[in-house]
Coordinates of C-alpha atoms in Angstrom, one line a residue:
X1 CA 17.4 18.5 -7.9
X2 CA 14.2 17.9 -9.2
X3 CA 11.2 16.5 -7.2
X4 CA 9.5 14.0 -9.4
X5 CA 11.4 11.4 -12.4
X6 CA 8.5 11.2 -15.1
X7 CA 9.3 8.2 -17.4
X8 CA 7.9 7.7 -20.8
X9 CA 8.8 4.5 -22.7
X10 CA 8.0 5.0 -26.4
X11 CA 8.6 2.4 -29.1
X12 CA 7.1 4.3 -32.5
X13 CA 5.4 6.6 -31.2
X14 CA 5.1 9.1 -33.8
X15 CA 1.2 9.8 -33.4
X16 CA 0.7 10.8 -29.9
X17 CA 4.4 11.2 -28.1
X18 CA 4.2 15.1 -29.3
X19 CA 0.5 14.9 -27.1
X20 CA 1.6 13.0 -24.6
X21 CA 4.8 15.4 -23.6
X22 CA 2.7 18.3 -23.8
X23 CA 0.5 17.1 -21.0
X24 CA 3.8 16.7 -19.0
X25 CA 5.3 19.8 -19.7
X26 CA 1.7 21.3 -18.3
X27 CA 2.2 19.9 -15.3
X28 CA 1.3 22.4 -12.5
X29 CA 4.6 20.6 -10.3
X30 CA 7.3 22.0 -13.1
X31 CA 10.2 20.4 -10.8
X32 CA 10.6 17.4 -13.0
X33 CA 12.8 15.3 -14.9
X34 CA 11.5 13.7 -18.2
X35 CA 13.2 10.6 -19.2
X36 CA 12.3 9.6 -22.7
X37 CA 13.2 5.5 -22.9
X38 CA 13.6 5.0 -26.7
X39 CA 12.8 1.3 -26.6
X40 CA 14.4 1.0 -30.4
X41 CA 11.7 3.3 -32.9
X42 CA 12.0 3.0 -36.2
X43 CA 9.4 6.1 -37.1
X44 CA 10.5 9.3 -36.0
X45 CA 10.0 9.7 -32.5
X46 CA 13.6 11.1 -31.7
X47 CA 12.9 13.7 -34.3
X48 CA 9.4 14.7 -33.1
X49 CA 11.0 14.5 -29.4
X50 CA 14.5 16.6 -30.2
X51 CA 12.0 18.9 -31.4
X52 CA 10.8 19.8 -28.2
X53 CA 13.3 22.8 -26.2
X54 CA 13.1 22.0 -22.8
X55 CA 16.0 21.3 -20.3
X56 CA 14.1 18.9 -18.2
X57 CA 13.7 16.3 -21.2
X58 CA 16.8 13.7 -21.4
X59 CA 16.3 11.0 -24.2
X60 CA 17.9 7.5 -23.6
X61 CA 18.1 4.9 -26.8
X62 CA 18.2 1.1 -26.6
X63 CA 17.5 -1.9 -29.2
X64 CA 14.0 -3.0 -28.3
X65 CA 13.2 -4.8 -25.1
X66 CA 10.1 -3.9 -24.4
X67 CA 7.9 -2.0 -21.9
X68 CA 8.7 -3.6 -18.9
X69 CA 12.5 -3.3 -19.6
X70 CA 12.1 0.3 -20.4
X71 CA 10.5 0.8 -17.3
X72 CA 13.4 -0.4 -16.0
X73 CA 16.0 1.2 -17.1
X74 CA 14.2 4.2 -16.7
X75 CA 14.1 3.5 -13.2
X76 CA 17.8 2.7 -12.7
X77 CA 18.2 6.3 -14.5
X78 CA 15.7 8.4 -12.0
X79 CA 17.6 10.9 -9.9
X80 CA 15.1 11.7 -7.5
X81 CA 12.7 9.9 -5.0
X82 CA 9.2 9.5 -6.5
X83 CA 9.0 8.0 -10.1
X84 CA 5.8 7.9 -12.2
X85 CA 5.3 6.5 -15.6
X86 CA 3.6 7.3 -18.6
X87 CA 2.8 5.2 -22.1
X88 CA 3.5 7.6 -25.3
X89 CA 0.2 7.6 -26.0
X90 CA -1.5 8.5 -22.8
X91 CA -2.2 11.9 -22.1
X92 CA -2.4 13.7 -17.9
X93 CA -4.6 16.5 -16.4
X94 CA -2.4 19.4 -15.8
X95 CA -3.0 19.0 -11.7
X96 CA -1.9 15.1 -11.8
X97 CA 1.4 15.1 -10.9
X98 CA 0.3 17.9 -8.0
X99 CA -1.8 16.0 -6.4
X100 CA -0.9 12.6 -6.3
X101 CA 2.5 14.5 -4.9
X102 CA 0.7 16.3 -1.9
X103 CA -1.3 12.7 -1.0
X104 CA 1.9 11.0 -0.8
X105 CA 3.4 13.8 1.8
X106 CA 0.6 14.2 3.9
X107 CA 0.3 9.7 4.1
X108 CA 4.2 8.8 4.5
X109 CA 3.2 5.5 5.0
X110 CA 2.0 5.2 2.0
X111 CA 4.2 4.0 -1.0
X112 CA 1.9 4.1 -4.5
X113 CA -1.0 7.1 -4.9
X114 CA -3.3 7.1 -7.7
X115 CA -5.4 8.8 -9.3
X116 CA -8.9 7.7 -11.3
X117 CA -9.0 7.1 -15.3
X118 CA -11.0 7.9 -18.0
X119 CA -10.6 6.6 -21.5
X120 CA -10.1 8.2 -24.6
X121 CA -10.0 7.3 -28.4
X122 CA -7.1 7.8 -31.3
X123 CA -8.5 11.8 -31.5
X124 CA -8.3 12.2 -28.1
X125 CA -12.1 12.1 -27.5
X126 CA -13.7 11.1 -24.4
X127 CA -15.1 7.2 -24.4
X128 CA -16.1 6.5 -21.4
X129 CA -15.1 7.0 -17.5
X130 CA -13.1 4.3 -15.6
X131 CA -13.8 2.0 -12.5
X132 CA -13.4 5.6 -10.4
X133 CA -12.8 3.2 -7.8
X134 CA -11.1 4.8 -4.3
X135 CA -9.3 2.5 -2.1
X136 CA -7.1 3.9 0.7
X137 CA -4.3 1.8 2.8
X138 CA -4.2 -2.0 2.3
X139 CA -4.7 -2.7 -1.5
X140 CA -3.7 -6.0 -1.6
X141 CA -7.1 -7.7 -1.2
X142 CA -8.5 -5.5 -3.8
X143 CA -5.9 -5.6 -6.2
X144 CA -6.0 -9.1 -6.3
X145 CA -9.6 -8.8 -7.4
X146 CA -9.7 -5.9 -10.0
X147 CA -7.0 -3.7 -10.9
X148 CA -8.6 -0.7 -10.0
X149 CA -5.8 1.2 -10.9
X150 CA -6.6 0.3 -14.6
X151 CA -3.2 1.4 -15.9
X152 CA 0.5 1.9 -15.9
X153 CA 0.2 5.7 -17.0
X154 CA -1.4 6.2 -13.1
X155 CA 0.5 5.7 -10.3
X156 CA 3.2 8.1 -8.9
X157 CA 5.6 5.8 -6.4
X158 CA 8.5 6.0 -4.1
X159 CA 11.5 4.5 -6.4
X160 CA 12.8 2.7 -3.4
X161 CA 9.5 0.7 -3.0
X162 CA 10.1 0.1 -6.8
X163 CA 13.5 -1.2 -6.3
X164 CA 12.3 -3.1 -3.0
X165 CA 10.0 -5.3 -5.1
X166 CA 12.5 -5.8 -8.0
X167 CA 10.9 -3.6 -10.9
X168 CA 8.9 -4.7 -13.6
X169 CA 9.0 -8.6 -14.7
X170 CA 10.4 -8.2 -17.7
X171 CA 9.4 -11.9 -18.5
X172 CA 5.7 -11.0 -19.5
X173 CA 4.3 -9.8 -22.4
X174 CA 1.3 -7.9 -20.6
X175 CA -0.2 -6.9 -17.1
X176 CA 2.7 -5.8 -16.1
X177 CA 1.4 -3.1 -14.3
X178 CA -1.1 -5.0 -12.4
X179 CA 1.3 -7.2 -11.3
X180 CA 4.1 -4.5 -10.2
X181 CA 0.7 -3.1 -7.9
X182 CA 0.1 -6.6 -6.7
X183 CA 3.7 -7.0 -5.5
X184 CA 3.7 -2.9 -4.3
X185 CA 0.0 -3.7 -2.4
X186 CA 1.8 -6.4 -0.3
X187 CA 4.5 -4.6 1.0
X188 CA 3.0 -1.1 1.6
X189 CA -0.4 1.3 1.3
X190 CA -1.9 3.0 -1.2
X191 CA -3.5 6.5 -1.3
X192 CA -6.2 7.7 -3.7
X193 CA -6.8 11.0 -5.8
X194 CA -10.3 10.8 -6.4
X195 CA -10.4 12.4 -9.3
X196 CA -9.8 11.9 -13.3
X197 CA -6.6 12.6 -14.3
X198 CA -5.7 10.1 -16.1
X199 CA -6.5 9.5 -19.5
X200 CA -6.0 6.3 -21.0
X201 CA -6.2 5.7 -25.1
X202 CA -7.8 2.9 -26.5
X203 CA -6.8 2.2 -29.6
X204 CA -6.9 -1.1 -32.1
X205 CA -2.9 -1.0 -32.2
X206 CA -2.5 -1.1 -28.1
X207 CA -0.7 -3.5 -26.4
X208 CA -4.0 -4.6 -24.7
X209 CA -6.2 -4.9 -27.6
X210 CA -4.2 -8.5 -28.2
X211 CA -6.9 -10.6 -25.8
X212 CA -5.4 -14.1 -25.8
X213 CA -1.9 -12.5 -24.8
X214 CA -3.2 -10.5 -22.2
X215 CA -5.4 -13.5 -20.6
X216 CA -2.2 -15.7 -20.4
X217 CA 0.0 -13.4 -18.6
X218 CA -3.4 -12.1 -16.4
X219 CA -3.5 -15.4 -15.6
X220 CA 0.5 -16.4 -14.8
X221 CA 0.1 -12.5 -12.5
X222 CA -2.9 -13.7 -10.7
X223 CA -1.2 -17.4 -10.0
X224 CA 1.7 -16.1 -9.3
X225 CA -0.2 -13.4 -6.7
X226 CA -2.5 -15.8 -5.2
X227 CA 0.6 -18.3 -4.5
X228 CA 2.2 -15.7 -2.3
X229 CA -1.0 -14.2 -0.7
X230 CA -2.0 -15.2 2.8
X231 CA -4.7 -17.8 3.8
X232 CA -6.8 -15.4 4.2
X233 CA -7.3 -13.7 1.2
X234 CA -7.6 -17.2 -0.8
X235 CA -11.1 -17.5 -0.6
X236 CA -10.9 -14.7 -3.4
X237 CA -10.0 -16.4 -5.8
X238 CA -13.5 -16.8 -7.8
X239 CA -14.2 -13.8 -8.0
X240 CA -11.0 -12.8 -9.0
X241 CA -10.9 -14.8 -11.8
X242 CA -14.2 -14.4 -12.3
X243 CA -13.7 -10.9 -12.9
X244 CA -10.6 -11.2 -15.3
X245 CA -12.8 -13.5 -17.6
X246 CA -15.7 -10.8 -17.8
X247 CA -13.1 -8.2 -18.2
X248 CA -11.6 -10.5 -21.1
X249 CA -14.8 -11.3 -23.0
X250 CA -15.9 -7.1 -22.7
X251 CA -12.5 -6.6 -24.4
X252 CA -13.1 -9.3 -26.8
X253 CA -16.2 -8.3 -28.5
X254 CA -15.0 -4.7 -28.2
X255 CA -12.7 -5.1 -31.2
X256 CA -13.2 -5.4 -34.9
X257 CA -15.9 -8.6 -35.5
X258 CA -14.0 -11.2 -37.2
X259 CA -14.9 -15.3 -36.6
X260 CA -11.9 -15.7 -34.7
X261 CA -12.7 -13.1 -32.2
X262 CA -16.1 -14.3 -31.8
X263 CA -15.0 -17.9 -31.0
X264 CA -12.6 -16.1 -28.4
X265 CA -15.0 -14.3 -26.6
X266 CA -17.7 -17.2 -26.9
X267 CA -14.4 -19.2 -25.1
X268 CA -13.9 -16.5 -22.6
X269 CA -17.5 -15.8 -21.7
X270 CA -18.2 -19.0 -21.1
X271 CA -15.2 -19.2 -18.2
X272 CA -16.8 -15.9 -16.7
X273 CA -20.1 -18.0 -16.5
X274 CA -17.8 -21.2 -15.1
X275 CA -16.5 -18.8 -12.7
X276 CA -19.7 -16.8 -11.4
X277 CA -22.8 -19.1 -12.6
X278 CA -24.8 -16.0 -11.8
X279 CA -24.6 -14.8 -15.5
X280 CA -26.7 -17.5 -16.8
X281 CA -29.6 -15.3 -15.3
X282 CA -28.4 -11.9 -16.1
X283 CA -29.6 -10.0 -19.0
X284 CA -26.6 -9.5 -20.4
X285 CA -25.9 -12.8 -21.5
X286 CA -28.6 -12.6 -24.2
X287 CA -27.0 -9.2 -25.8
X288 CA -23.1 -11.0 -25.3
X289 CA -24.3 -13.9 -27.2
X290 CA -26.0 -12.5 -29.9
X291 CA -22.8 -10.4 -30.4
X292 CA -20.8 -13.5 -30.1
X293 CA -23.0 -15.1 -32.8
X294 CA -22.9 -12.6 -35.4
X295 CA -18.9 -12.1 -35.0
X296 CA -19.3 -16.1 -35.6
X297 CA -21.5 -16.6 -38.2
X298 CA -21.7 -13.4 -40.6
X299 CA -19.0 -12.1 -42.5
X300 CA -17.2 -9.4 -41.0
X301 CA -18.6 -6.2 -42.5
X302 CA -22.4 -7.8 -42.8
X303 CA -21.1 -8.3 -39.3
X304 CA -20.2 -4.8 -38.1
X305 CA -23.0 -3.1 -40.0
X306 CA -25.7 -5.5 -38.6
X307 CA -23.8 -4.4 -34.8
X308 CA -23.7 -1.1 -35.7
X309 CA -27.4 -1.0 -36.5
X310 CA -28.4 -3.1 -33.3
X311 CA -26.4 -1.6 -31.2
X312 CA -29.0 -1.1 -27.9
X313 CA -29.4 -4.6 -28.5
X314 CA -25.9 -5.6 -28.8
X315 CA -24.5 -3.1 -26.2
X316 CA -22.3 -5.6 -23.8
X317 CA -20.4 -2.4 -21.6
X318 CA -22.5 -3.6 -18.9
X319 CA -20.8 -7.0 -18.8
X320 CA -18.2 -4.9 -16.8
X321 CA -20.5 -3.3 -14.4
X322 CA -21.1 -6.4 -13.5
X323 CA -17.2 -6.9 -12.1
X324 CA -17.5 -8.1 -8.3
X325 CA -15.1 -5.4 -6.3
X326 CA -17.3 -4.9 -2.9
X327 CA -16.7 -8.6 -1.3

């Protein structure tokens, strides 16, 4: 029996799944089971994926229902006692699996281990490095204020804590994954693998590059959370929401600059100030509005040449060194 269920939902994932299964198959653990949830692709992902000769790999089709319901039903399939998933796009260090593995044996209280990410683009070139945040035991507090996990490609789990918190909410249409580790982080500890091993694609076509969904089910995750939270951990709430906003508007202004977007992240910024008043004095209000103004006001490709030209003066990736995680 194999020690570790790897799921991979894919809906048309003909650019990277090839990528992405090679990174698993690498795995120094090679006790696995790879369950490929077909969530309905219309490219060819079965083909690319038949291609592949390797016993451990099981391929399951289903009309389209999404990630969270693949995630499910992958789950339901697992055979063994630790489950991790992976998007068909995201790619692992070889040691992952290994070590997040070895920090759940030697903390057996522990239900969730993850590791830190780094990001990458659509040629699998290095962006930028993650939070690299560590947290060890009670996450709860922390997760409601950052999800310092930063992905759904991380964690490696016990499946019955999965099945103890009733899976994935099939019901939303993003942050799933931060709200799966919100539920997890009330009910048991977390371990970290300091270390990168997770790399996370960004890409224009990703379920998270679509800001306005992802703020409204951020939002209905963090109500939701903060409803069944303790007393004592409400006085977080500012800076939790405070920090989603930032996060937002940095993801707003990172896309393509159209008018539209600009008047989003002029929206979404000026909740972030609402919510920590502090950034009315930081210096990195003057670069996020001038972003915000020539996404606005210019056409879009007077827009992203002026951008590219300006871009010390423009640079906003500080807004998110500026997210409140040591409270």
């Amino acid at each position: 029996m194999p020690l570790i269920s790897v799921i991979i939902p894919v809906y048309n994932g003909e650019k990277s799944i090839k990528e992405t299964l090679d990174s698993i198959l690498h795995q120094t653990i090679s006790d696995l089971e790879i369950l490929i949830i077909n969530d309905g692709s219309q490219d060819s992902t079965i083909e690319i994926v038949t291609s592949v000769q390797d016993p451990r790999i099981q391929i399951f089709s289903y009309p389209n229902a999404g990630l969270a319901a693949s995630r499910n039903r992958g789950i339901k399939l697992a055979s063994t006692d630790y489950i991790s998933f992976i998007d068909a796009d995201d790619l692992w260090t070889p040691d992952k699996l290994e070590a997040q593995y070895k920090a759940l044996q030697e903390n057996p209280q522990a239900a969730v281990a993850y590791s830190w990410t780094d990001y990458i683009d659509d040629s699998s070139q290095f962006l930028r490095r993650g939070s690299h945040i560590t947290v060890q035991g009670d996450a709860q507090a922390k997760l409601l204020v950052m999800d310092f996990l930063e992905n759904g490609s991380n964690a490696l789990i016990r499946k019955q804590a999965l099945i103890d918190v009733g899976g994935f909410d099939e019901l939303l249409p993003a942050a799933e994954d931060w709200d799966i580790f919100l539920k997890l982080a009330a009910k048991y500890s977390f371990v970290a693998v300091p270390s990168s091993q997770i790399l996370y694609r960004i890409s224009a076509n990703s379920m998270s590059a679509n800001v306005v969904r992802q703020e409204a089910a951020c939002l209905k995750v963090l109500d939701r959370a903060f409803t069944q939270a303790p007393e004592s951990l409400q006085c977080l709430k500012r800076h939790s929401f405070g920090n989603l906003y930032k996060y937002l508007t940095a993801k707003a202004l990172d896309g393509y600059p159209d008018r539209q977007r600009g008047l989003t992240a002029g929206r979404l910024f000026w909740n972030s100030i609402q919510q920590d008043p502090s950034l009315l004095s930081a210096r990195v209000t003057v670069k996020v509005l001038l972003k915000i103004a020539a996404m606005v006001l210019l056409p879009p490709a007077i827009a992203q040449t002026w951008l590219i030209k300006n871009q010390k003066l423009t640079n906003t990736n500080t807004l998110l060194g500026l997210l409140q995680f040591d409270l």
